[in-house]
Short mmCIF file of C-alpha atoms in Angstrom, two decimals:
data_model
loop_
_atom_site.label_atom_id
_atom_site.label_comp_id
_atom_site.label_asym_id
_atom_site.label_seq_id
_atom_site.Cartn_x
_atom_site.Cartn_y
_atom_site.Cartn_z
CA MET A 25 14.74 32.09 -12.22
CA THR A 26 17.03 33.97 -14.56
CA ALA A 27 20.85 33.86 -14.17
CA LEU A 28 22.21 36.35 -11.68
CA GLU A 29 25.71 37.83 -11.47
CA LEU A 30 26.88 39.24 -8.16
CA SER A 31 30.09 40.96 -7.21
CA VAL A 32 32.15 39.39 -4.48
CA ASN A 33 31.10 42.12 -2.11
CA GLN A 34 27.46 41.75 -2.99
CA PHE A 35 27.52 38.00 -2.46
CA ASP A 36 29.48 38.34 0.77
CA LEU A 37 27.22 40.96 2.16
CA VAL A 38 24.19 38.73 1.82
CA SER A 39 26.11 35.73 3.22
CA ASN A 40 27.20 37.78 6.24
CA MET A 41 23.65 39.06 6.84
CA PHE A 42 22.29 35.52 6.82
CA SER A 43 25.13 34.62 9.25
CA LEU A 44 24.22 37.58 11.51
CA ALA A 45 20.62 36.39 11.52
CA ILE A 46 21.77 32.86 12.56
CA ALA A 47 23.88 34.32 15.37
CA ALA A 48 21.13 36.71 16.50
CA MET A 49 18.48 33.94 16.58
CA GLY A 50 20.78 31.53 18.41
CA ALA A 51 21.86 34.12 20.98
CA ALA A 52 18.19 35.13 21.58
CA PHE A 53 17.32 31.47 22.05
CA LEU A 54 20.03 31.00 24.68
CA PHE A 55 18.89 34.25 26.45
CA PHE A 56 15.24 33.30 26.60
CA ILE A 57 16.17 29.88 28.11
CA LEU A 58 18.51 31.40 30.68
CA ILE A 59 16.11 34.14 31.68
CA ARG A 60 13.09 31.75 32.02
CA PRO A 61 13.43 31.16 35.77
CA ARG A 62 13.11 34.85 36.40
CA VAL A 63 9.50 34.81 35.04
CA ALA A 64 6.75 33.34 37.13
CA PRO A 65 5.14 30.14 35.78
CA SER A 66 1.84 31.96 35.15
CA HIS A 67 3.56 34.40 32.69
CA ARG A 68 5.93 31.84 31.13
CA ILE A 69 3.82 30.75 28.18
CA ALA A 70 4.70 34.02 26.19
CA VAL A 71 8.38 33.35 26.97
CA THR A 72 8.00 29.80 25.77
CA ILE A 73 6.51 30.85 22.51
CA THR A 74 9.14 33.51 21.81
CA THR A 75 11.83 30.79 22.51
CA LEU A 76 10.16 28.64 19.83
CA VAL A 77 10.02 31.48 17.36
CA VAL A 78 13.76 32.20 17.53
CA ALA A 79 14.62 28.45 17.46
CA ILE A 80 12.47 27.99 14.29
CA ALA A 81 14.16 31.05 12.69
CA PHE A 82 17.66 29.81 13.71
CA TYR A 83 16.91 26.54 11.79
CA HIS A 84 15.61 28.32 8.73
CA TYR A 85 18.46 30.87 8.51
CA TRP A 86 20.88 27.89 8.71
CA ARG A 87 19.01 26.37 5.69
CA ILE A 88 18.89 29.85 3.93
CA TRP A 89 22.67 30.33 4.35
CA ASP A 90 23.29 26.82 2.85
CA SER A 91 20.93 27.40 -0.05
CA TRP A 92 22.59 30.76 -0.80
CA GLN A 93 26.15 29.12 -0.88
CA GLY A 94 24.90 26.39 -3.19
CA ALA A 95 23.08 28.76 -5.48
CA PHE A 96 26.16 30.61 -6.81
CA GLU A 97 29.54 29.62 -8.26
CA PHE A 98 32.62 31.83 -8.27
CA THR A 99 33.80 32.12 -11.86
CA GLY A 100 35.71 34.92 -13.63
CA GLY A 101 35.88 37.14 -10.62
CA VAL A 102 32.07 37.13 -9.94
CA TYR A 103 29.50 34.95 -8.32
CA GLN A 104 27.15 33.50 -10.98
CA SER A 105 23.92 31.74 -10.13
CA VAL A 106 23.93 28.04 -10.92
CA GLY A 107 21.33 25.27 -10.96
CA ALA A 108 17.90 26.02 -9.76
CA GLY A 109 19.17 28.93 -7.72
CA PHE A 110 18.42 30.19 -4.15
CA ASN A 111 15.29 28.70 -2.52
CA GLU A 112 13.16 31.56 -1.19
CA GLY A 113 10.71 28.95 0.19
CA TYR A 114 12.47 28.62 3.58
CA ARG A 115 11.39 32.19 4.45
CA TYR A 116 7.70 31.43 3.71
CA VAL A 117 7.82 28.21 5.69
CA ASP A 118 9.44 30.09 8.47
CA TRP A 119 6.82 32.91 8.47
CA LEU A 120 3.97 30.36 8.26
CA LEU A 121 5.07 29.09 11.72
CA THR A 122 6.55 32.15 13.34
CA VAL A 123 4.19 34.97 12.42
CA PRO A 124 1.15 33.33 14.09
CA LEU A 125 3.33 32.61 17.08
CA LEU A 126 4.58 36.20 17.30
CA LEU A 127 1.01 37.51 17.43
CA ALA A 128 -0.03 34.75 19.94
CA GLU A 129 2.88 35.77 22.35
CA LEU A 130 1.81 39.42 22.20
CA VAL A 131 -1.78 38.52 23.10
CA LEU A 132 -0.87 35.92 25.76
CA VAL A 133 1.69 38.05 27.61
CA LEU A 134 -1.00 40.69 28.37
CA LYS A 135 -3.22 38.29 30.34
CA LEU A 136 -6.48 39.76 29.06
CA PRO A 137 -9.87 38.17 29.98
CA LYS A 138 -10.22 34.65 28.54
CA SER A 139 -12.92 35.33 26.03
CA THR A 140 -11.01 38.41 24.68
CA THR A 141 -7.84 36.36 24.41
CA ARG A 142 -9.49 33.55 22.57
CA SER A 143 -11.29 35.93 20.04
CA LEU A 144 -8.06 37.84 19.32
CA LEU A 145 -5.88 34.73 18.93
CA TRP A 146 -8.21 33.12 16.44
CA ARG A 147 -8.67 36.15 14.20
CA LEU A 148 -4.92 37.16 14.31
CA ILE A 149 -3.70 33.59 13.63
CA ILE A 150 -6.07 33.05 10.67
CA ALA A 151 -5.19 36.47 9.29
CA ALA A 152 -1.41 35.78 9.58
CA VAL A 153 -1.66 32.46 7.82
CA ALA A 154 -3.70 34.05 5.03
CA MET A 155 -1.16 36.85 4.67
CA ILE A 156 1.73 34.35 4.25
CA VAL A 157 -0.12 31.85 2.01
CA LEU A 158 -1.34 34.60 -0.36
CA GLY A 159 2.13 36.09 -0.60
CA TRP A 160 3.83 32.88 -1.78
CA PRO A 161 2.37 32.55 -5.36
CA GLY A 162 3.46 36.15 -5.97
CA GLU A 163 6.90 35.57 -4.63
CA ILE A 164 7.56 32.84 -7.19
CA SER A 165 6.03 34.77 -10.09
CA ASP A 166 8.07 36.84 -12.52
CA PRO A 167 9.23 40.22 -11.20
CA ASP A 168 7.08 42.34 -13.50
CA SER A 169 4.09 40.03 -13.85
CA THR A 170 0.54 40.92 -12.98
CA ALA A 171 0.38 37.78 -10.88
CA ARG A 172 3.05 39.31 -8.51
CA THR A 173 1.12 42.47 -8.06
CA VAL A 174 -2.30 40.70 -7.62
CA TRP A 175 -1.01 38.20 -4.96
CA GLY A 176 0.89 41.05 -3.30
CA VAL A 177 -2.33 43.12 -2.99
CA LEU A 178 -4.32 40.19 -1.73
CA SER A 179 -1.73 39.42 0.90
CA THR A 180 -1.80 43.01 2.09
CA LEU A 181 -5.46 42.79 2.95
CA PRO A 182 -5.05 40.43 5.98
CA PHE A 183 -1.94 42.49 6.91
CA LEU A 184 -4.15 45.64 7.24
CA TYR A 185 -6.74 43.62 9.21
CA ILE A 186 -3.95 42.59 11.63
CA LEU A 187 -2.88 46.18 12.03
CA TYR A 188 -6.53 47.14 12.69
CA VAL A 189 -6.87 44.48 15.42
CA LEU A 190 -3.61 45.47 17.10
CA PHE A 191 -4.13 49.23 17.00
CA VAL A 192 -7.78 49.58 17.47
CA GLU A 193 -9.34 46.48 19.08
CA LEU A 194 -6.41 45.54 21.33
CA GLY A 195 -6.10 49.21 22.46
CA LYS A 196 -9.65 49.15 23.66
CA SER A 197 -9.31 45.89 25.57
CA LEU A 198 -5.91 46.57 27.19
CA GLY A 199 -7.64 47.57 30.38
CA ARG A 200 -5.58 48.06 33.59
CA GLN A 201 -2.02 47.01 32.92
CA GLU A 202 0.96 47.26 35.26
CA GLU A 203 2.97 50.44 35.18
CA GLY A 204 5.17 50.64 32.20
CA VAL A 205 3.40 47.77 30.32
CA SER A 206 1.24 50.01 28.10
CA LYS A 207 4.39 51.83 26.94
CA ILE A 208 6.12 48.62 25.96
CA VAL A 209 2.93 47.48 24.11
CA ASP A 210 3.06 50.71 22.22
CA GLY A 211 6.71 49.96 21.35
CA LEU A 212 5.79 46.42 20.30
CA ARG A 213 3.06 47.68 18.04
CA TYR A 214 5.26 50.21 16.25
CA LEU A 215 8.13 47.74 15.95
CA LEU A 216 5.72 45.34 14.36
CA LEU A 217 4.50 48.08 11.99
CA ALA A 218 8.00 49.12 11.11
CA THR A 219 9.52 45.69 10.62
CA TRP A 220 6.45 44.20 8.83
CA GLY A 221 6.53 47.23 6.57
CA VAL A 222 9.96 46.12 5.31
CA TYR A 223 8.49 42.83 4.02
CA PRO A 224 6.29 44.41 1.31
CA LEU A 225 9.23 46.64 0.28
CA ALA A 226 11.51 43.70 -0.01
CA TYR A 227 8.78 41.83 -1.89
CA MET A 228 8.50 44.75 -4.34
CA ALA A 229 12.29 45.08 -4.82
CA PRO A 230 12.44 43.07 -8.04
CA SER A 231 9.79 45.45 -9.51
CA LEU A 232 11.20 48.72 -8.08
CA ILE A 233 14.91 48.21 -8.79
CA SER A 234 15.87 47.62 -12.40
CA ASN A 235 19.38 46.24 -11.71
CA GLU A 236 18.61 42.57 -10.97
CA ALA A 237 21.70 42.01 -8.73
CA THR A 238 21.08 45.12 -6.69
CA ALA A 239 17.42 44.16 -6.29
CA GLU A 240 18.34 40.73 -4.97
CA VAL A 241 20.86 42.10 -2.47
CA VAL A 242 18.43 44.74 -1.17
CA ARG A 243 15.67 42.08 -0.83
CA GLN A 244 17.84 39.59 1.10
CA VAL A 245 19.35 42.26 3.32
CA GLY A 246 15.95 43.82 3.97
CA TYR A 247 14.28 40.55 4.88
CA SER A 248 17.17 39.62 7.20
CA ILE A 249 17.14 42.97 9.13
CA ALA A 250 13.32 42.84 9.46
CA ASP A 251 13.48 39.29 10.77
CA ILE A 252 16.18 40.23 13.36
CA LEU A 253 13.99 43.12 14.66
CA ALA A 254 10.73 41.26 14.42
CA LYS A 255 11.96 38.18 16.32
CA PRO A 256 14.81 38.58 18.84
CA LEU A 257 14.08 42.26 19.54
CA PHE A 258 10.27 41.77 19.67
CA GLY A 259 10.88 38.70 21.98
CA LEU A 260 13.02 40.86 24.28
CA LEU A 261 10.12 43.34 24.76
CA ILE A 262 7.73 40.42 25.44
CA VAL A 263 10.03 39.01 28.16
CA TRP A 264 10.38 42.48 29.62
CA ILE A 265 6.56 42.67 30.05
CA ALA A 266 6.49 39.15 31.59
CA ILE A 267 9.17 40.22 34.11
CA ILE A 268 7.25 43.42 34.96
CA LYS A 269 4.12 41.37 35.61
CA THR A 270 6.09 38.83 37.67
CA ARG A 271 7.41 41.65 39.93
CA ALA A 272 3.98 43.19 40.25
CA ASP A 273 2.46 39.79 41.37
CA ASN A 274 5.36 39.25 43.80
CA GLN A 275 4.71 42.61 45.50
CA GLY A 276 1.14 41.50 45.83
CA GLY A 277 2.39 38.28 47.28
CA ALA A 278 0.63 36.14 44.63
CA ASN A 279 3.64 34.07 43.78
CA PRO A 280 5.39 33.24 47.02
CA GLU A 281 7.45 30.48 45.23
CA LEU A 282 9.39 33.21 43.32
CA SER A 283 9.58 35.70 46.10
CA SER A 284 12.98 36.38 47.39
CA GLU A 285 11.64 36.66 50.92
CA PRO A 286 11.21 33.41 52.84
CA VAL A 287 7.63 32.41 53.14
CA ALA A 288 6.14 33.17 56.64
CA HIS A 289 4.78 30.28 58.59
CA MET B 6 11.98 2.80 -9.65
CA THR B 7 11.42 4.50 -12.96
CA ALA B 8 12.95 7.92 -13.80
CA LEU B 9 11.06 10.89 -12.58
CA GLU B 10 11.16 14.45 -13.92
CA LEU B 11 10.04 17.29 -11.64
CA SER B 12 9.73 21.03 -12.38
CA VAL B 13 11.65 23.36 -10.07
CA ASN B 14 8.47 24.33 -8.35
CA GLN B 15 7.41 20.72 -7.84
CA PHE B 16 10.87 19.77 -6.39
CA ASP B 17 10.96 22.82 -4.13
CA LEU B 18 7.44 22.30 -2.84
CA VAL B 19 8.34 18.93 -1.57
CA SER B 20 11.71 20.08 -0.18
CA ASN B 21 9.88 22.94 1.55
CA MET B 22 7.21 20.63 3.00
CA PHE B 23 9.94 18.26 4.37
CA SER B 24 11.69 21.33 5.84
CA LEU B 25 8.39 22.47 7.30
CA ALA B 26 8.03 19.03 8.99
CA ILE B 27 11.56 19.32 10.38
CA ALA B 28 10.81 22.71 11.87
CA ALA B 29 7.38 21.68 13.23
CA MET B 30 8.74 18.51 14.90
CA GLY B 31 11.72 20.45 16.34
CA ALA B 32 9.48 23.22 17.65
CA ALA B 33 7.04 20.73 19.15
CA PHE B 34 9.97 18.87 20.78
CA LEU B 35 11.07 22.10 22.46
CA PHE B 36 7.56 23.08 23.52
CA PHE B 37 7.00 19.70 25.16
CA ILE B 38 10.32 19.97 27.02
CA LEU B 39 9.56 23.52 28.23
CA ILE B 40 5.89 22.84 29.20
CA ARG B 41 6.87 19.69 31.17
CA PRO B 42 7.17 21.34 34.60
CA ARG B 43 3.46 22.46 34.29
CA VAL B 44 2.34 18.78 34.32
CA ALA B 45 2.24 16.89 37.64
CA PRO B 46 4.64 13.96 37.76
CA SER B 47 1.83 11.46 37.82
CA HIS B 48 0.54 12.72 34.42
CA ARG B 49 3.95 13.18 32.86
CA ILE B 50 4.39 9.73 31.14
CA ALA B 51 2.05 10.80 28.25
CA VAL B 52 4.02 14.04 27.83
CA THR B 53 7.34 12.06 27.80
CA ILE B 54 5.99 9.79 25.06
CA THR B 55 4.80 12.57 22.83
CA THR B 56 8.23 14.24 23.29
CA LEU B 57 9.81 11.01 22.03
CA VAL B 58 7.50 10.85 19.01
CA VAL B 59 8.37 14.33 17.75
CA ALA B 60 12.09 13.77 18.38
CA ILE B 61 11.93 10.52 16.37
CA ALA B 62 10.07 12.23 13.60
CA PHE B 63 12.50 15.20 13.56
CA TYR B 64 15.30 12.78 12.95
CA HIS B 65 13.52 10.96 10.23
CA TYR B 66 12.48 14.14 8.39
CA TRP B 67 16.07 15.22 8.38
CA ARG B 68 17.04 11.95 6.68
CA ILE B 69 14.02 12.28 4.32
CA TRP B 70 15.14 15.78 3.30
CA ASP B 71 18.66 14.60 2.79
CA SER B 72 17.43 11.59 0.68
CA TRP B 73 15.18 13.87 -1.40
CA GLN B 74 18.04 16.27 -2.26
CA GLY B 75 20.30 13.36 -3.25
CA ALA B 76 17.70 11.60 -5.33
CA PHE B 77 17.44 14.29 -8.04
CA GLU B 78 19.81 16.24 -10.16
CA PHE B 79 19.05 19.62 -11.75
CA THR B 80 19.78 19.28 -15.51
CA GLY B 81 18.22 21.06 -18.42
CA GLY B 82 15.91 23.23 -16.28
CA VAL B 83 14.27 20.30 -14.56
CA TYR B 84 14.95 17.90 -11.65
CA GLN B 85 15.66 14.42 -12.88
CA SER B 86 15.79 11.37 -10.53
CA VAL B 87 19.21 9.83 -10.33
CA GLY B 88 20.68 6.71 -8.84
CA ALA B 89 18.43 4.56 -6.73
CA GLY B 90 16.08 7.40 -6.04
CA PHE B 91 14.26 8.60 -2.97
CA ASN B 92 14.16 6.18 0.06
CA GLU B 93 10.56 5.90 1.30
CA GLY B 94 11.81 3.47 4.04
CA TYR B 95 12.49 6.25 6.52
CA ARG B 96 8.78 6.86 6.77
CA TYR B 97 8.02 3.22 7.66
CA VAL B 98 10.85 3.07 10.18
CA ASP B 99 9.37 6.26 11.64
CA TRP B 100 5.84 4.95 11.85
CA LEU B 101 7.00 1.60 13.26
CA LEU B 102 8.24 3.50 16.31
CA THR B 103 5.95 6.45 16.48
CA VAL B 104 2.50 4.94 15.73
CA PRO B 105 2.46 2.53 18.67
CA LEU B 106 3.77 5.39 20.85
CA LEU B 107 1.06 7.74 19.70
CA LEU B 108 -1.56 5.16 20.66
CA ALA B 109 0.13 4.48 23.93
CA GLU B 110 0.15 8.17 24.87
CA LEU B 111 -3.56 8.47 24.25
CA VAL B 112 -4.34 5.51 26.46
CA LEU B 113 -1.99 6.53 29.20
CA VAL B 114 -3.04 10.10 29.54
CA LEU B 115 -6.54 8.92 30.38
CA LYS B 116 -5.52 7.15 33.52
CA LEU B 117 -7.98 4.38 33.08
CA PRO B 118 -8.10 1.34 35.51
CA LYS B 119 -4.82 -0.65 35.27
CA SER B 120 -6.30 -3.76 33.71
CA THR B 121 -8.09 -1.71 31.05
CA THR B 122 -4.97 0.20 30.25
CA ARG B 123 -2.93 -2.95 29.89
CA SER B 124 -5.45 -4.65 27.62
CA LEU B 125 -5.94 -1.62 25.37
CA LEU B 126 -2.12 -1.04 25.11
CA TRP B 127 -1.33 -4.59 24.02
CA ARG B 128 -3.90 -4.84 21.38
CA LEU B 129 -3.41 -1.31 19.92
CA ILE B 130 0.42 -1.72 19.77
CA ILE B 131 0.25 -5.12 18.11
CA ALA B 132 -2.32 -3.79 15.65
CA ALA B 133 -0.33 -0.66 14.86
CA VAL B 134 2.90 -2.72 14.22
CA ALA B 135 0.90 -5.17 11.91
CA MET B 136 -0.55 -2.13 10.06
CA ILE B 137 2.89 -0.70 9.28
CA VAL B 138 4.62 -4.00 8.57
CA LEU B 139 1.83 -5.12 6.12
CA GLY B 140 1.97 -1.73 4.33
CA TRP B 141 5.66 -1.82 3.51
CA PRO B 142 5.76 -4.68 0.88
CA GLY B 143 3.00 -2.84 -0.97
CA GLU B 144 4.84 0.52 -0.77
CA ILE B 145 7.81 -0.92 -2.61
CA SER B 146 5.73 -2.81 -5.28
CA ASP B 147 4.99 -1.35 -8.72
CA PRO B 148 2.19 1.27 -8.76
CA ASP B 149 -0.30 -0.96 -10.59
CA SER B 150 0.65 -4.30 -9.32
CA THR B 151 -1.75 -6.77 -7.56
CA ALA B 152 0.82 -6.90 -4.82
CA ARG B 153 0.34 -3.22 -3.94
CA THR B 154 -3.43 -3.69 -3.71
CA VAL B 155 -3.22 -6.93 -1.70
CA TRP B 156 -0.73 -5.56 0.96
CA GLY B 157 -2.75 -2.37 1.03
CA VAL B 158 -5.96 -4.20 1.88
CA LEU B 159 -4.10 -6.41 4.37
CA SER B 160 -2.73 -3.35 6.11
CA THR B 161 -6.22 -1.78 6.30
CA LEU B 162 -7.55 -4.62 8.49
CA PRO B 163 -5.54 -3.76 11.55
CA PHE B 164 -6.22 -0.01 10.89
CA LEU B 165 -9.97 -0.84 11.09
CA TYR B 166 -9.40 -2.86 14.21
CA ILE B 167 -7.67 0.20 15.80
CA LEU B 168 -10.59 2.44 14.91
CA TYR B 169 -12.99 -0.13 16.46
CA VAL B 170 -10.91 -0.17 19.67
CA LEU B 171 -10.73 3.65 19.89
CA PHE B 172 -14.30 4.51 18.96
CA VAL B 173 -16.30 1.55 20.51
CA GLU B 174 -14.18 0.04 23.32
CA LEU B 175 -12.38 3.13 24.62
CA GLY B 176 -15.61 5.06 24.53
CA LYS B 177 -17.18 2.48 26.91
CA SER B 178 -14.22 2.54 29.34
CA LEU B 179 -13.65 6.30 29.44
CA GLY B 180 -15.65 6.49 32.73
CA ARG B 181 -15.65 9.68 34.67
CA GLN B 182 -13.19 12.13 33.26
CA GLU B 183 -12.42 15.67 34.25
CA GLU B 184 -14.58 18.39 32.67
CA GLY B 185 -13.44 19.16 29.16
CA VAL B 186 -11.41 15.95 28.77
CA SER B 187 -14.03 13.89 26.97
CA LYS B 188 -14.31 16.67 24.35
CA ILE B 189 -10.61 16.65 23.70
CA VAL B 190 -10.68 12.83 23.46
CA ASP B 191 -13.36 13.14 20.87
CA GLY B 192 -11.12 15.70 19.01
CA LEU B 193 -8.16 13.35 19.29
CA ARG B 194 -10.05 10.42 17.80
CA TYR B 195 -11.37 12.42 14.90
CA LEU B 196 -7.92 14.02 14.34
CA LEU B 197 -6.51 10.45 14.25
CA LEU B 198 -9.25 9.30 11.79
CA ALA B 199 -8.70 12.38 9.48
CA THR B 200 -4.99 12.26 9.47
CA TRP B 201 -4.61 8.47 9.33
CA GLY B 202 -7.09 8.61 6.41
CA VAL B 203 -4.54 10.60 4.48
CA TYR B 204 -2.01 7.78 4.59
CA PRO B 205 -3.99 5.28 2.49
CA LEU B 206 -4.83 8.07 -0.03
CA ALA B 207 -1.17 8.96 -0.34
CA TYR B 208 -0.32 5.26 -0.64
CA MET B 209 -2.85 4.94 -3.53
CA ALA B 210 -1.58 8.21 -5.25
CA PRO B 211 0.61 6.27 -7.70
CA SER B 212 -2.37 4.24 -8.78
CA LEU B 213 -4.94 7.03 -8.81
CA ILE B 214 -2.91 9.79 -10.56
CA SER B 215 -1.55 8.91 -14.01
CA ASN B 216 1.02 11.67 -14.14
CA GLU B 217 3.98 10.15 -12.21
CA ALA B 218 5.51 13.49 -11.15
CA THR B 219 2.18 14.86 -9.82
CA ALA B 220 1.53 11.57 -8.01
CA GLU B 221 4.87 11.76 -6.31
CA VAL B 222 4.36 15.36 -5.26
CA VAL B 223 0.83 14.72 -3.93
CA ARG B 224 2.09 11.70 -1.98
CA GLN B 225 4.98 13.47 -0.33
CA VAL B 226 2.99 16.59 0.54
CA GLY B 227 0.04 14.38 1.80
CA TYR B 228 2.29 12.25 4.01
CA SER B 229 4.01 15.42 5.47
CA ILE B 230 0.86 17.25 6.25
CA ALA B 231 -0.69 14.16 7.91
CA ASP B 232 2.54 13.63 9.97
CA ILE B 233 2.46 17.27 11.13
CA LEU B 234 -1.13 16.96 12.24
CA ALA B 235 -0.78 13.42 13.66
CA LYS B 236 2.30 14.20 15.77
CA PRO B 237 2.78 17.83 16.96
CA LEU B 238 -0.93 18.72 16.90
CA PHE B 239 -1.98 15.35 18.41
CA GLY B 240 0.71 15.80 21.06
CA LEU B 241 -0.61 19.33 21.93
CA LEU B 242 -3.99 17.94 22.65
CA ILE B 243 -2.44 15.16 24.75
CA VAL B 244 -0.56 17.71 26.81
CA TRP B 245 -3.68 19.78 27.15
CA ILE B 246 -5.44 16.80 28.76
CA ALA B 247 -2.49 16.26 31.08
CA ILE B 248 -2.66 19.94 32.23
CA ILE B 249 -6.40 19.72 32.83
CA LYS B 250 -5.85 16.61 34.99
CA THR B 251 -3.00 18.35 36.86
CA ARG B 252 -5.24 21.30 37.68
CA ALA B 253 -8.08 19.09 38.75
CA ASP B 254 -5.64 17.18 41.11
CA ASN B 255 -4.46 20.52 42.54
CA GLN B 256 -7.97 21.71 43.30
CA GLY B 257 -8.46 18.53 45.21
CA GLY B 258 -5.13 19.01 46.97
CA ALA B 259 -3.60 15.84 45.62
CA ASN B 260 -0.34 17.51 44.29
CA PRO B 261 0.69 20.00 46.88
CA GLU B 262 4.09 20.26 45.31
CA LEU B 263 2.61 21.99 42.25
CA SER B 264 0.11 24.07 44.21
CA SER B 265 0.51 27.80 44.05
CA GLU B 266 -0.66 28.21 47.61
CA PRO B 267 1.98 27.81 50.28
CA VAL B 268 1.64 24.57 52.24
CA ALA B 269 0.28 24.96 55.79
CA HIS B 270 2.36 23.64 58.55
#
């Protein structure tokens, strides 16, 4: 990594974005724990998974914040990179765990037939892992190297496959969902497309923006915003679906243990 | 310990693997706590034990990460080992506690007859402790010393005994298990064989790989992957068995407190 020089405002902007991400992940974690009893046990697995996702991201943003502070030294009115620099690896370790989990929570909350669920889960999880693992060698390559481009393109292939599965295959097998659920699923898919679309842009920032400091700031801010939308906000929509399904079950009398009416004897 | 020189990528790879282990153990801990109510009280002891295992490992990987950061200094573009170096002891302390617990959770989740359970537990726990204790003197010996080989071989004997008990004796006493359980037990035994097989290879890395830096990286990455598979993944399969057994009991009406049907009066 070459030496970087950031202005105080640039350094602070990134620090504050990382801190925002820590606060957002922590708050989402608390919310998902507190809202849990409102979801029937049969719909809780998706809530459990989204709780894990924000907990894992909370941990990683804590490490990311620490690594950022240690990677620069304030000298002569600017922040200069020191030592081995900022460790981008935490993001990839985070995604390796959270991206498969995010896809799993989306599939599981829908309560599709068992065989459909299993087939979707396997393919989405393998594609997600491939996407992350193929991105990493490019991330640690030089900004303008062919390696960065090649790994970036390879990593995009499983990303496109995931989009195909979510928009084409999942659409076909959605079947009869409770009122309002299909609309939220649409929202979830577009949220995923919009936020995951930020990652390739942030990945390409070092190649697209010639000023190294600006490129680094854009990258880190972009990744952080995308993570906040793709994890806490995505999780909120998942919990919303689980609550709609709990209510629908209660009206049908299937979950008497959560019904507010006393059980008739 | 001789001085080691690692490239930035080598040092970061190990740091990131340790961090991945921290995140995986922490996420597994949360998951086992959240899933706990889905398991009938009579099957919960195995879930309790696997929760302890990942909590203990979470703590140790935190220490391991810290020890790794303190063991190297970034100078002249590379990471050089400083001071007394990395403390491998945390791993052995971890295994001394977690390996007997892992074997205990496997035996306890099966609900074998009491006398069989007691006999299996005693023998497996003593063998596990012997395996770890006999490995330690070899671990801190010089890479090519006879001591390393002798202690390694001594430590392998209880390992082979454990495999004999799990594959021969346990197989005989499995008896009638719920549908699907025998398959998961098979999976657990092979997971154990595959992951525990990594430990001797990682132990031998300093003797097998002549480049000291490469050997250290392979060792630490190997141990970490093996720990992630042998603890969180192993625990997931244990919880799966406990849930299958809970469901089977519910169908038989043995656990009315967990049944979704209202109790008739």
